[in-house]
Each structure stands twice: as C-alpha cells, then as structure tokens.
Amino acid sequence: MNKTVNINLANILFHIDEEAYQKMSRYLEAIKRSFANTSGNDEILRDIEARIAELFQEKMENERQVITLKEVDEVINIMGQPEDYMVDEDIFEDAPSGSASKTAKVKKLYRDTDSKFIGGVCSGLEYYTGIDALWIRIIFILFAVFTGFGFIAYILLWILVPEATTTSQKLDMRGEPVNISNIERKVKEGFDDVASKVKNVDYEKMGDKVKSSSKSFADALGDIIMFFFKIIGKFIGVLLILIGATSLIGIFIGMFTVGILDMFHIPGLDFYDMVNSTDTPVWLVSILGLFAFGIPFFFLLYLGLKILVTNLKSIGNIVKFSLLGLWLLSVIGLTVLGIQQASSHAYTGSTTTKEQLYFETGLDTLMISMKASDLYDQVENGGFGGMSVAYNEKGDRLLYTEDIRFDIKKSEDSLVHIRVRKDADGSSYENARQRADKINYSYTISGNNLMLDNFLTTSVENKVRDQEAYITIFLPVNTIVSLNKSTEYHMGWSTENDRDVNRRDMHNYNWKMNSNGVMQCLDCPENMVGEMNRNKNGHIIINENGVDIDIKDENDNIKVKINEQGVQIKSDDN
C-alpha cells in the first residue's frame, strides 16, 4: 500500500504516490539548480512545470487517477534530464545528447499574438499550414469582400482557437518538442532578442533529410498515401465549414429578419396571419425554425473545425446536450404546428343556393358577361393560394380572389335558374361549411344581360382556406346565348358544344341550347362542322370530304384518310 500526496503543479491539482513524488521533486530540484545562473530562469521553470502538468493530464484517464512512478518516468523521458543539456550561452549551437524523445512533433493551431495585426489568426495559420501570413490575410480579405464568409470565418477562428501565451504553447505552435532544451531556448530568445536568427536555423530540415534518405520504399509510399489522406481530410473539413457557415448565415438572416419584422408589424407581413391556422406568432415560428435548421449546420461547422484544428477545445457536454434538447423541442414544435396547419385543410365544405332569374322584357337572347371589381386597384401584393388582400369602400380589409367558374346547363323546365356553390376548407366538415357560408358573391340583371361578378370576397378572419365559387346557369331549350369576351377565362369544363370549340373561344360565336343539353353553334364557319381538338399532336377532321386523321407523337407520324376513294394509311416507316 503506497501513500499518496496532493501536489499543485502549474495551478493544477494532482494525486501522486509518495515514491513518484520524491522522484519528481528531485527532478525539479535538479532542473532548478541547472538554471540557477541563467537569465529568465523563473519563466523557464514556470514553463517547464506547465509542460509537465500538461503531460500528466494527457496520461490521466480521470481526475481521481493517481500519478505513479511509471507516468513520472515517461514524462522525464520526454522532457530529458538536466545533465543532458548544455545550460549556458552556447545552447543555440549545441544539440542535446541525452535520451530526450526523438518523436516527431505534431503542430497545433494557436493564435500567434506576437506577430498579430488583429487577433493573430493569420500568423498562427502560417505556422500551421506553412503558407506565408500575407497570403492568408489576402485570402481572408477577398472572401470577406466578395462573399462575406471571410469575416465570419475569421471571427469564429478568433473565438475558437486559443492564444499561444506560454512557451510550451508557442513550441507546440511551431511543431517543436516541448522539452527542457527548447523551453530554455525560447525563453532566451525573448531575453536576447534573437528570434529572427534562430527561426532561420535549418537543423531540423537537415535532420529530416537524413531521416528521409534512410527510409525504405514502403515507408515512403506509406507517407505519400497518408499525405493524400490528410489532404482529403482537410478538404472535407474546409467544405463542411463552408457549408455550415453559409447555411447558418442564410438561416439566421432569413429567420431573424422575418421574426423581427413580424414583431414590429411591418405592412405586408400581416397576410401570413391569414394563412396561419395555428395562430402562432411568426416570430416564434422563426425561432423554432432557426433552432431546427441552424443547430445541425452548427454541428456541421464544428465538425469541420475539429477536422482542421487538432487541438480545438471542446464546447463541452453541457452545451452539446443543451443544443440537442433545443433541436428536439424545435423539431417537435414545428411538427405539431405543421400537423395543425395541414388539418385546417382536411375537409371541404360547400353551401349552395339556387334561384330563378326574372327578365322584365322577356328573354329572347341571354347576354352573359363578367363584372370586374373596383377592389382590383386596391389589392395588396403577396397573395397566397390565389387570394390577395383588398379594401372595401369603408377601408376594411378583405380577402379577394378571382377564382370563379361558371357553366351552362339545360333547365328542367321553361325557366332560367342560377345555382351558386361556394366551397372552402376547414378542420372539420362543419367548420368548412361555416367558412364557405361567409363567402360574398353576387350577380345582377340588366335587361337581358346577366352580369356575374368575376371575384369573391370574405372577411380576413376567415383566413385563406381555398375559397372558391362555382356558378351554373340553367337555360330552357332553344334559348340563345351570347357570351361577352370577359367570360373568356371563367368558362367551366362542363359546358358542352356541338363543335368542340375550346371554352376560351366560345365568346366568338352565338349559341343555342338544344334538347340534349348541348350548346349548338349558330354562326360557326362550315369547315368547323364536327372539327375536334386540333393541337400539336395532330387532328381529327370529319366533314363533307370524309375523315382525315393525323396522329403525331415524338416518335411516329401516322395519317389515316377515309373518303370515296377508300382507306389510306400512311406512317413515317412506309
């Protein structure tokens, strides 16, 4: 059973057994004696202790773990023995000869505040990437000017990348081993102002060349493969950062702008209240959308930074789980609101009225026209579902649409009737019928002219629920009808005519209702007799010359003619 001791090393508490403590104490005392007459010895000792504490933390699996003799020996092997180094002014000319670790050092990303212009991000990236800081600054400026991303990326790196303050962190930034020799050397550089001189020493390059020449072909091939894998990994990291950052900016601007405008009731955004059946404020939906879509892209950005920055500090489990909880709550909230919104259109209800039309002067020829509304010039832009916002003569806001269709049918008696069916959606059949009943639609009679409104209105409280109106005019047999051009875009599909004239072209001719309920053309040209849909896919013509059929598609062209000469069939293949 070993006795344990609590020690404070670089302001970090460690549990260490007594035997390991005694060895570490002797080691630190020997180092202190070695640097007794060295300028800046206090700073050297502080940096050495900080590096030892960092190495102990890397080897500990949890905070309660006890440091044993094994960990102390491993740390001493990395740091080196004091007697292994020339502790004098010739330290820059003599290389260590002891058992210090020869393991290649991996660079860590820090902000170099010693050479900074703003935050030291670019000068830190110079050490990490090997690219001159001037070019890195130019790249950031170009991205900031043309895309805005350079500014955001610089701010994020400034926040997330730690500053190289201690000597060991500066050695890590340069990729140099953090041992006694290098710590003393860096401290001496600060005191003697020889940083530029030491920076140009190429001993490490020479050593790398010697090492590389002794490598086997397999090792070299392995290094090349690993190099390409690292390049691919860095590219993926940059791509994830670009996607995450740009998406976050777009989502934030979009959601934040809509939410803020809604909170201040900017004109034009009130229309969304007429679409929203949940009565949830737009700003609240914007916040939920910001969390639901923004948090995944934030983690995407964070993953890219983790790939690029090997020593990036973790945001912590508390933040991670808090963001996960916010994301789940936001997704659930939007899902519930979406279901409620969809359920508001689950049912379609109708109300129908049918009336007899009276004509004071009798009816010879019925003139049908569509009457436009004075509200048309007062319609607000930004309609949804075919509806817009308009104002009546009192200044009241109304929902307005021109989604009106009418058809002509045969009357079952000798009178003229009109049927108006109004449709609307709702969360239940009864709710839909109530909304349909609140639709305002009218028509007028002047002489023998039936003027139908080409629009309908309803109160804004009824919200947008696919409100529509269908009008059916029932005419006795032999009633003559003349359609005004204003009916061109409002004729329905159920009106039949004996010439198969397109419904949008019926206003060009006069019609009479026959006993079969089909509108008979009174003034159509003779060559239109029996003519059927002529379009880009061919035609079928039946007249006094016989039957002429031309069938076309994207692959074939087949023509069939039947007349007094017989049947003729011709295709592109024959």
Coordinates of C-alpha atoms in Angstrom, one line a residue:
M1 CA 0.0 0.0 0.0
N2 CA 1.5 3.3 -1.1
K3 CA 1.0 6.7 0.5
T4 CA -0.4 9.4 -1.9
V5 CA 0.4 13.1 -1.9
N6 CA -1.6 16.0 -3.3
I7 CA 0.6 18.5 -5.3
N8 CA -0.1 21.7 -7.1
L9 CA 1.7 21.8 -10.4
A10 CA 1.1 24.9 -12.5
N11 CA -2.1 25.6 -10.5
I12 CA -3.4 22.1 -11.3
L13 CA -4.1 19.6 -8.5
F14 CA -2.7 16.1 -9.0
H15 CA -2.7 13.0 -6.8
I16 CA 0.7 11.3 -6.8
D17 CA 2.1 8.4 -4.8
E18 CA 4.9 9.1 -2.4
E19 CA 7.7 7.3 -4.4
A20 CA 6.8 9.1 -7.6
Y21 CA 6.5 12.4 -5.7
Q22 CA 10.0 12.1 -4.3
K23 CA 11.5 11.3 -7.8
M24 CA 9.6 14.3 -9.4
S25 CA 10.8 16.6 -6.5
R26 CA 14.4 15.5 -7.1
Y27 CA 13.9 16.1 -10.9
L28 CA 12.5 19.6 -10.5
E29 CA 15.2 20.5 -7.9
A30 CA 17.9 19.4 -10.3
I31 CA 16.4 21.5 -13.1
K32 CA 16.2 24.5 -10.7
R33 CA 19.9 24.1 -9.9
S34 CA 20.8 23.8 -13.6
F35 CA 19.2 27.1 -14.4
A36 CA 20.2 28.9 -11.3
N37 CA 22.5 31.3 -13.1
T38 CA 20.5 31.6 -16.3
S39 CA 18.7 34.8 -17.3
G40 CA 14.9 34.3 -17.2
N41 CA 15.2 31.2 -15.0
D42 CA 11.9 31.9 -13.3
E43 CA 10.0 31.9 -16.5
I44 CA 11.9 28.8 -17.7
L45 CA 10.9 26.9 -14.6
R46 CA 7.2 28.0 -14.8
D47 CA 7.0 26.8 -18.4
I48 CA 8.7 23.5 -17.6
E49 CA 6.2 22.9 -14.8
A50 CA 3.3 23.9 -17.1
R51 CA 4.6 21.4 -19.7
I52 CA 4.9 18.6 -17.1
A53 CA 1.4 19.3 -15.9
E54 CA 0.1 19.1 -19.4
L55 CA 1.9 15.8 -20.0
F56 CA 0.4 14.4 -16.8
Q57 CA -3.1 15.5 -17.9
E58 CA -2.7 13.7 -21.2
K59 CA -1.9 10.5 -19.4
M60 CA -4.7 10.6 -16.9
E61 CA -8.0 8.9 -17.7
N62 CA -9.9 10.7 -15.0
E63 CA -9.4 13.4 -12.4
R64 CA -9.0 11.0 -9.5
Q65 CA -6.3 8.9 -11.1
V66 CA -3.1 8.7 -9.1
I67 CA 0.2 9.6 -10.8
T68 CA 2.6 6.7 -10.4
L69 CA 6.3 6.2 -10.9
K70 CA 5.6 4.9 -14.4
E71 CA 4.0 8.2 -15.5
V72 CA 6.8 10.2 -13.9
D73 CA 9.4 8.2 -15.8
E74 CA 7.6 8.7 -19.1
V75 CA 7.4 12.4 -18.5
I76 CA 11.1 12.6 -17.6
N77 CA 11.9 10.6 -20.8
I78 CA 10.1 13.2 -22.9
M79 CA 11.4 16.3 -21.1
G80 CA 15.0 15.0 -20.8
Q81 CA 17.5 15.1 -17.9
P82 CA 19.0 18.4 -16.9
E83 CA 22.5 17.0 -17.4
D84 CA 21.7 16.1 -21.0
Y85 CA 21.8 19.8 -21.9
M86 CA 24.5 22.5 -22.1
V87 CA 23.0 25.1 -19.8
D88 CA 24.9 28.1 -20.9
E89 CA 25.1 30.7 -23.7
D90 CA 26.1 28.0 -26.2
I91 CA 22.7 26.3 -26.0
F92 CA 21.8 27.5 -29.5
E93 CA 24.9 25.9 -31.1
D94 CA 24.9 22.5 -29.3
A95 CA 22.2 19.9 -29.8
P96 CA 21.1 17.8 -26.8
S97 CA 22.9 14.5 -26.4
G98 CA 20.8 12.7 -23.9
S99 CA 17.8 10.5 -24.1
A100 CA 15.2 13.1 -24.8
S101 CA 12.3 11.9 -27.0
K102 CA 13.0 12.0 -30.7
T103 CA 9.4 11.5 -31.6
A104 CA 8.2 13.9 -34.4
K105 CA 6.1 16.7 -33.0
V106 CA 2.7 17.4 -34.5
K107 CA 1.9 21.1 -34.9
K108 CA -1.1 22.5 -33.0
L109 CA -3.1 25.5 -34.1
Y110 CA -2.8 28.6 -31.9
R111 CA -3.2 32.3 -32.4
D112 CA 0.2 34.0 -32.6
T113 CA -0.3 37.3 -30.8
D114 CA 3.4 38.2 -31.1
S115 CA 3.0 38.8 -34.8
K116 CA -0.6 39.8 -34.9
F117 CA -2.4 42.6 -36.8
I118 CA -5.8 41.9 -35.2
G119 CA -6.2 38.6 -33.4
G120 CA -3.2 36.6 -34.5
V121 CA -5.3 34.2 -36.5
C122 CA -3.4 34.5 -39.8
S123 CA 0.1 34.4 -38.2
G124 CA -1.0 31.3 -36.3
L125 CA -2.2 29.7 -39.6
E126 CA 1.2 30.5 -41.1
Y127 CA 2.9 28.1 -38.6
Y128 CA 0.2 25.5 -39.0
T129 CA -0.1 25.4 -42.8
G130 CA 3.4 26.7 -43.9
I131 CA 1.8 29.4 -46.0
D132 CA 3.0 32.9 -45.6
A133 CA 0.7 35.0 -43.4
L134 CA 0.5 37.7 -46.0
W135 CA -1.2 35.4 -48.5
I136 CA -3.6 34.1 -45.8
R137 CA -4.6 37.6 -45.0
I138 CA -5.2 38.4 -48.7
I139 CA -7.4 35.3 -48.9
F140 CA -9.5 36.3 -45.9
I141 CA -9.9 39.8 -47.3
L142 CA -11.1 38.5 -50.7
F143 CA -13.6 36.2 -49.1
A144 CA -14.8 39.0 -46.8
V145 CA -15.3 41.4 -49.7
F146 CA -16.9 39.1 -52.2
T147 CA -18.8 36.6 -50.1
G148 CA -18.8 37.9 -46.5
F149 CA -17.6 34.5 -45.4
G150 CA -14.0 35.6 -44.7
F151 CA -15.2 37.9 -42.0
I152 CA -17.3 35.2 -40.3
A153 CA -14.6 32.6 -40.6
Y154 CA -12.0 35.0 -39.0
I155 CA -14.3 35.8 -36.1
L156 CA -15.0 32.1 -35.5
L157 CA -11.3 31.2 -35.5
W158 CA -10.6 34.2 -33.3
I159 CA -13.1 32.9 -30.8
L160 CA -12.4 29.1 -31.0
V161 CA -8.6 29.0 -31.5
P162 CA -6.7 29.6 -28.2
E163 CA -3.9 32.1 -27.9
A164 CA -0.3 30.9 -27.6
T165 CA 0.7 32.5 -24.3
T166 CA 3.1 30.1 -22.7
T167 CA 6.5 29.0 -24.0
S168 CA 5.2 25.4 -24.4
Q169 CA 2.2 26.6 -26.4
K170 CA 4.5 28.6 -28.7
L171 CA 6.7 25.5 -29.2
D172 CA 3.5 23.4 -29.9
M173 CA 2.5 26.1 -32.5
R174 CA 5.8 25.7 -34.3
G175 CA 5.8 21.9 -34.0
E176 CA 8.9 21.8 -31.8
P177 CA 9.3 19.3 -29.0
V178 CA 8.4 20.8 -25.6
N179 CA 11.4 19.8 -23.5
I180 CA 13.9 21.5 -21.2
S181 CA 16.2 22.5 -24.0
N182 CA 13.6 24.0 -26.2
I183 CA 11.9 25.8 -23.4
E184 CA 15.2 27.4 -22.3
R185 CA 16.0 28.3 -25.8
K186 CA 12.6 30.0 -26.4
V187 CA 13.0 32.0 -23.1
K188 CA 16.5 33.0 -24.0
E189 CA 15.2 34.2 -27.4
G190 CA 12.8 36.5 -25.6
F191 CA 15.5 37.9 -23.4
D192 CA 18.3 38.2 -26.0
D193 CA 16.0 39.2 -29.0
V194 CA 17.5 36.6 -31.3
A195 CA 14.2 35.2 -32.5
S196 CA 14.8 36.0 -36.2
K197 CA 18.2 34.4 -36.1
V198 CA 17.0 31.2 -34.5
K199 CA 14.0 31.0 -36.8
N200 CA 16.2 30.6 -39.9
V201 CA 18.3 27.7 -38.4
D202 CA 17.7 24.7 -40.7
Y203 CA 19.0 21.9 -38.4
E204 CA 15.6 20.2 -38.4
K205 CA 15.4 20.3 -42.2
M206 CA 18.8 18.7 -42.4
G207 CA 17.8 16.0 -39.9
D208 CA 14.6 15.4 -41.9
K209 CA 16.7 14.9 -45.0
V210 CA 18.9 12.3 -43.2
K211 CA 15.9 10.5 -41.9
S212 CA 14.1 10.5 -45.3
S213 CA 17.2 9.1 -47.0
S214 CA 17.2 6.1 -44.7
K215 CA 13.5 5.3 -45.2
S216 CA 12.5 2.2 -47.1
F217 CA 10.4 2.4 -50.2
A218 CA 7.4 1.0 -48.3
D219 CA 7.7 3.7 -45.6
A220 CA 8.0 6.4 -48.3
L221 CA 4.9 5.1 -50.1
G222 CA 3.0 4.9 -46.8
D223 CA 3.9 8.6 -46.1
I224 CA 2.7 9.6 -49.6
I225 CA -0.6 7.7 -49.1
M226 CA -1.1 9.3 -45.6
F227 CA -0.3 12.7 -47.0
F228 CA -3.1 12.4 -49.6
F229 CA -5.5 11.1 -46.9
K230 CA -4.6 14.2 -44.8
I231 CA -5.2 16.5 -47.8
I232 CA -8.6 14.9 -48.5
G233 CA -9.5 15.2 -44.8
K234 CA -8.5 18.9 -44.7
F235 CA -10.6 19.5 -47.9
I236 CA -13.6 17.8 -46.3
G237 CA -13.1 19.9 -43.2
V238 CA -13.0 23.1 -45.3
L239 CA -16.1 22.0 -47.2
L240 CA -18.0 21.3 -44.0
I241 CA -17.0 24.7 -42.7
L242 CA -18.2 26.5 -45.8
I243 CA -21.5 24.6 -45.9
G244 CA -22.1 25.1 -42.2
A245 CA -21.1 28.8 -42.1
T246 CA -23.0 29.9 -45.2
S247 CA -26.1 27.9 -44.2
L248 CA -26.1 29.4 -40.7
I249 CA -25.7 32.9 -42.1
G250 CA -28.6 32.4 -44.5
I251 CA -30.9 30.8 -41.9
F252 CA -30.1 33.4 -39.3
I253 CA -30.7 36.3 -41.7
G254 CA -33.9 34.8 -43.0
M255 CA -35.5 33.7 -39.7
F256 CA -34.3 36.7 -37.7
T257 CA -35.5 39.2 -40.3
V258 CA -39.0 37.6 -40.6
G259 CA -39.3 37.3 -36.9
I260 CA -38.2 40.9 -36.2
L261 CA -40.4 42.3 -38.9
D262 CA -43.4 40.4 -37.6
M263 CA -42.7 41.7 -34.0
F264 CA -42.9 45.3 -35.3
H265 CA -45.9 44.5 -37.6
I266 CA -44.3 45.7 -40.8
P267 CA -47.1 46.2 -43.5
G268 CA -47.4 43.2 -45.9
L269 CA -46.4 40.5 -43.3
D270 CA -49.9 40.6 -41.8
F271 CA -51.1 38.4 -44.7
Y272 CA -49.3 35.5 -43.1
D273 CA -51.7 35.7 -40.2
M274 CA -54.5 34.9 -42.7
V275 CA -52.7 31.8 -43.8
N276 CA -51.6 30.6 -40.4
S277 CA -54.4 28.4 -38.9
T278 CA -52.5 27.8 -35.6
D279 CA -52.4 31.5 -34.6
T280 CA -48.8 31.0 -33.6
P281 CA -46.8 34.3 -33.9
V282 CA -44.4 34.3 -36.9
W283 CA -41.5 35.4 -34.6
L284 CA -42.0 32.2 -32.6
V285 CA -42.1 30.0 -35.7
S286 CA -38.9 31.8 -36.9
I287 CA -37.1 31.0 -33.6
L288 CA -38.2 27.3 -33.8
G289 CA -37.0 27.2 -37.5
L290 CA -33.7 28.9 -36.5
F291 CA -33.0 26.1 -33.9
A292 CA -34.4 23.3 -36.0
F293 CA -32.4 24.1 -39.1
G294 CA -29.5 26.1 -37.6
I295 CA -28.3 23.6 -34.9
P296 CA -27.5 20.8 -37.4
F297 CA -25.5 23.2 -39.5
F298 CA -23.7 24.5 -36.4
F299 CA -22.5 20.9 -35.6
L300 CA -21.5 20.6 -39.2
L301 CA -19.4 23.7 -38.9
Y302 CA -18.0 22.4 -35.6
L303 CA -17.1 19.1 -37.2
G304 CA -15.2 20.8 -39.9
L305 CA -13.3 22.9 -37.4
K306 CA -12.4 19.7 -35.4
I307 CA -11.1 18.2 -38.6
L308 CA -8.9 21.2 -39.4
V309 CA -7.9 22.2 -35.9
T310 CA -6.4 19.2 -34.0
N311 CA -6.3 21.0 -30.6
L312 CA -9.7 22.7 -30.9
K313 CA -11.3 23.0 -27.4
S314 CA -14.5 21.0 -27.0
I315 CA -17.7 23.0 -26.5
G316 CA -18.5 20.7 -23.6
N317 CA -21.2 18.1 -23.0
I318 CA -23.5 20.6 -21.3
V319 CA -23.6 22.7 -24.4
K320 CA -23.9 19.7 -26.7
F321 CA -26.8 18.2 -24.8
S322 CA -28.5 21.6 -24.4
L323 CA -28.3 22.2 -28.2
L324 CA -29.6 18.7 -28.8
G325 CA -32.5 19.3 -26.5
L326 CA -33.3 22.7 -28.2
W327 CA -33.2 21.0 -31.5
L328 CA -35.6 18.2 -30.5
L329 CA -38.0 20.6 -28.9
S330 CA -37.9 22.8 -32.0
V331 CA -38.5 19.9 -34.4
I332 CA -41.4 18.6 -32.3
G333 CA -42.9 22.1 -32.1
L334 CA -42.7 22.6 -35.9
T335 CA -44.1 19.1 -36.5
V336 CA -47.1 19.8 -34.2
L337 CA -47.7 23.2 -35.9
G338 CA -47.4 21.6 -39.4
I339 CA -50.0 18.9 -38.5
Q340 CA -52.3 21.6 -37.2
Q341 CA -51.8 23.7 -40.4
A342 CA -52.5 20.6 -42.6
S343 CA -55.6 19.7 -40.6
S344 CA -57.1 23.1 -41.3
H345 CA -57.5 21.9 -45.0
A346 CA -58.6 18.4 -44.1
Y347 CA -62.2 18.9 -45.1
T348 CA -64.0 20.8 -47.9
G349 CA -67.4 22.1 -47.2
S350 CA -70.0 23.7 -49.5
T351 CA -73.1 25.9 -49.3
T352 CA -75.4 26.0 -52.4
T353 CA -78.2 28.4 -53.3
K354 CA -80.4 28.1 -56.4
E355 CA -82.7 30.9 -57.6
Q356 CA -85.0 31.6 -60.5
L357 CA -84.0 34.5 -62.8
Y358 CA -86.6 37.0 -63.9
F359 CA -86.3 39.2 -67.0
E360 CA -88.7 42.2 -67.2
T361 CA -88.7 42.5 -71.0
G362 CA -88.8 38.7 -71.6
L363 CA -85.9 36.6 -72.8
D364 CA -85.0 36.3 -76.5
T365 CA -81.2 36.3 -76.3
L366 CA -79.4 36.0 -73.0
M367 CA -76.2 38.1 -72.7
I368 CA -73.7 36.8 -70.2
S369 CA -70.8 38.9 -69.0
M370 CA -68.4 39.1 -66.1
K371 CA -68.2 42.2 -64.0
A372 CA -64.8 43.2 -62.6
S373 CA -64.4 44.7 -59.1
D374 CA -63.4 48.2 -58.1
L375 CA -61.3 46.4 -55.4
Y376 CA -58.8 45.3 -58.1
D377 CA -56.9 48.5 -58.0
Q378 CA -56.6 48.2 -54.2
V379 CA -55.2 44.7 -54.0
E380 CA -52.0 44.2 -52.0
N381 CA -49.3 42.2 -53.5
G382 CA -48.1 38.9 -51.8
G383 CA -51.2 36.8 -52.3
F384 CA -51.2 33.2 -51.3
G385 CA -53.4 30.3 -52.6
G386 CA -54.8 32.6 -55.3
M387 CA -56.1 35.1 -52.7
S388 CA -55.0 38.7 -52.1
V389 CA -55.9 41.4 -49.6
A390 CA -58.2 44.2 -50.8
Y391 CA -60.0 47.1 -49.1
N392 CA -63.7 48.0 -49.5
E393 CA -65.2 51.5 -49.6
K394 CA -65.1 51.7 -45.8
G395 CA -61.4 50.8 -45.7
D396 CA -62.0 47.3 -44.2
R397 CA -59.5 44.6 -45.3
L398 CA -61.0 41.7 -47.2
L399 CA -59.7 38.5 -48.8
Y400 CA -60.1 38.7 -52.5
T401 CA -59.8 36.2 -55.3
E402 CA -60.9 35.9 -59.0
D403 CA -61.1 32.1 -58.9
I404 CA -64.7 32.0 -60.4
R405 CA -66.0 29.4 -62.8
F406 CA -69.4 29.1 -64.5
D407 CA -71.1 26.5 -66.7
I408 CA -74.3 26.5 -68.8
K409 CA -76.7 23.5 -68.5
K410 CA -80.2 22.7 -69.8
S411 CA -83.1 23.7 -67.5
E412 CA -85.6 21.0 -66.4
D413 CA -88.4 23.5 -67.1
S414 CA -89.1 26.6 -69.2
L415 CA -87.5 28.9 -66.7
V416 CA -84.0 30.3 -66.2
H417 CA -82.2 29.3 -63.0
I418 CA -78.9 30.1 -61.4
R419 CA -77.1 28.0 -58.8
V420 CA -74.2 29.3 -56.8
R421 CA -72.0 26.9 -54.9
K422 CA -69.4 28.2 -52.5
D423 CA -66.5 26.0 -51.3
A424 CA -64.0 26.4 -48.5
D425 CA -61.6 24.1 -46.5
G426 CA -61.7 23.7 -42.7
S427 CA -60.5 21.5 -39.9
S428 CA -63.9 19.8 -39.9
Y429 CA -66.8 19.5 -42.3
E430 CA -68.9 21.9 -40.2
N431 CA -66.0 24.4 -39.9
A432 CA -65.5 24.2 -43.7
R433 CA -69.3 24.8 -44.3
Q434 CA -69.3 27.8 -42.0
R435 CA -66.3 29.4 -43.8
A436 CA -68.0 28.7 -47.2
D437 CA -71.2 30.3 -46.0
K438 CA -69.2 33.5 -45.2
I439 CA -68.1 33.9 -48.8
N440 CA -69.5 37.0 -50.5
Y441 CA -70.6 36.6 -54.2
S442 CA -73.2 38.4 -56.2
Y443 CA -74.7 38.9 -59.7
T444 CA -77.0 41.4 -61.3
I445 CA -79.6 41.5 -64.2
S446 CA -80.0 44.5 -66.5
G447 CA -82.5 44.0 -69.3
N448 CA -81.5 40.6 -70.8
N449 CA -77.9 40.9 -69.6
L450 CA -76.8 38.6 -66.8
M451 CA -73.7 40.2 -65.2
L452 CA -71.7 37.8 -63.0
D453 CA -69.0 39.0 -60.6
N454 CA -65.6 37.7 -61.6
F455 CA -64.5 37.8 -58.0
L456 CA -65.5 36.8 -54.5
T457 CA -64.6 38.3 -51.1
T458 CA -64.6 37.1 -47.5
S459 CA -63.6 38.6 -44.2
V460 CA -59.9 38.3 -43.2
E461 CA -61.0 36.5 -40.0
N462 CA -62.0 33.5 -42.2
K463 CA -58.3 33.1 -43.3
V464 CA -57.2 31.6 -46.6
R465 CA -58.9 28.3 -47.0
D466 CA -59.1 27.7 -50.8
Q467 CA -62.3 29.7 -51.0
E468 CA -63.9 29.2 -54.5
A469 CA -67.3 29.8 -56.2
Y470 CA -68.9 27.7 -59.0
I471 CA -71.9 29.1 -60.9
T472 CA -74.2 27.1 -63.0
I473 CA -76.8 28.7 -65.3
F474 CA -79.8 26.6 -66.3
L475 CA -81.4 27.6 -69.7
P476 CA -84.6 26.3 -71.3
V477 CA -84.3 24.6 -74.7
N478 CA -83.9 27.0 -77.7
T479 CA -82.6 29.8 -75.5
I480 CA -80.0 31.8 -77.5
V481 CA -76.8 32.8 -75.6
S482 CA -74.2 35.4 -76.4
L483 CA -71.1 35.4 -74.3
N484 CA -69.0 38.5 -73.7
K485 CA -65.2 38.4 -74.0
S486 CA -65.0 39.0 -70.3
T487 CA -66.1 35.4 -69.8
E488 CA -63.0 34.0 -71.7
Y489 CA -61.1 32.8 -68.6
H490 CA -64.1 31.8 -66.4
M491 CA -65.9 29.2 -68.5
G492 CA -66.0 25.8 -66.8
W493 CA -65.3 22.4 -68.3
S494 CA -68.8 21.1 -68.1
T495 CA -70.4 23.3 -70.8
E496 CA -70.8 21.1 -73.9
N497 CA -71.0 22.4 -77.5
D498 CA -71.6 20.6 -80.8
R499 CA -68.4 21.9 -82.4
D500 CA -66.0 21.1 -79.6
V501 CA -64.9 24.7 -79.6
N502 CA -62.4 25.5 -76.8
R503 CA -64.2 27.0 -73.9
R504 CA -62.0 30.1 -74.1
D505 CA -63.1 30.7 -77.7
M506 CA -66.9 30.3 -77.2
H507 CA -67.3 34.1 -76.8
N508 CA -66.6 34.4 -80.5
Y509 CA -69.9 32.8 -81.5
N510 CA -73.6 32.7 -80.7
W511 CA -75.1 29.5 -79.2
K512 CA -78.5 27.9 -78.7
M513 CA -79.4 25.3 -76.1
N514 CA -80.8 22.2 -77.8
S515 CA -82.9 19.4 -76.3
N516 CA -79.8 17.3 -75.5
G517 CA -78.3 19.9 -73.2
V518 CA -75.6 20.7 -75.8
M519 CA -74.9 24.3 -76.9
Q520 CA -75.4 24.5 -80.7
C521 CA -73.3 27.0 -82.6
L522 CA -75.4 29.3 -84.7
D523 CA -72.7 31.2 -86.7
C524 CA -69.7 28.9 -86.8
P525 CA -68.0 28.5 -90.2
E526 CA -69.0 25.5 -92.3
N527 CA -65.5 24.0 -92.2
M528 CA -65.8 23.7 -88.4
V529 CA -68.5 21.1 -88.7
G530 CA -67.5 18.2 -86.4
E531 CA -64.0 19.5 -86.0
M532 CA -62.4 18.1 -82.9
N533 CA -59.4 19.1 -80.8
R534 CA -56.7 20.4 -83.3
N535 CA -53.4 20.6 -81.5
K536 CA -49.7 19.9 -81.8
N537 CA -50.3 16.1 -81.5
G538 CA -52.4 16.0 -84.8
H539 CA -56.0 16.4 -85.7
I540 CA -59.2 14.6 -86.5
I541 CA -61.5 16.2 -89.1
I542 CA -64.9 14.9 -90.2
N543 CA -66.5 16.9 -93.0
E544 CA -68.1 16.6 -96.5
N545 CA -64.7 15.4 -97.8
G546 CA -64.6 12.4 -95.5
V547 CA -62.5 11.6 -92.4
D548 CA -58.9 12.9 -92.1
I549 CA -56.9 11.6 -89.0
D550 CA -53.4 12.8 -88.3
I551 CA -51.8 11.3 -85.2
K552 CA -48.5 12.5 -84.1
D553 CA -46.2 11.8 -81.2
E554 CA -42.5 12.2 -80.5
N555 CA -41.6 9.0 -82.4
D556 CA -44.2 8.4 -85.1
N557 CA -46.5 10.3 -87.6
I558 CA -49.5 8.2 -88.7
K559 CA -52.1 9.6 -91.2
V560 CA -55.4 7.9 -92.0
K561 CA -57.8 9.2 -94.6
I562 CA -61.3 7.7 -95.3
N563 CA -63.2 9.0 -98.4
E564 CA -64.9 7.9 -101.6
Q565 CA -61.5 6.5 -102.8
G566 CA -61.3 4.1 -99.8
V567 CA -59.0 4.0 -96.8
Q568 CA -55.5 5.3 -96.9
I569 CA -53.0 4.7 -94.1
K570 CA -49.5 6.3 -94.1
S571 CA -46.8 6.4 -91.5
D572 CA -43.2 7.6 -91.4
D573 CA -42.0 4.0 -91.7
N574 CA -43.8 3.4 -95.0

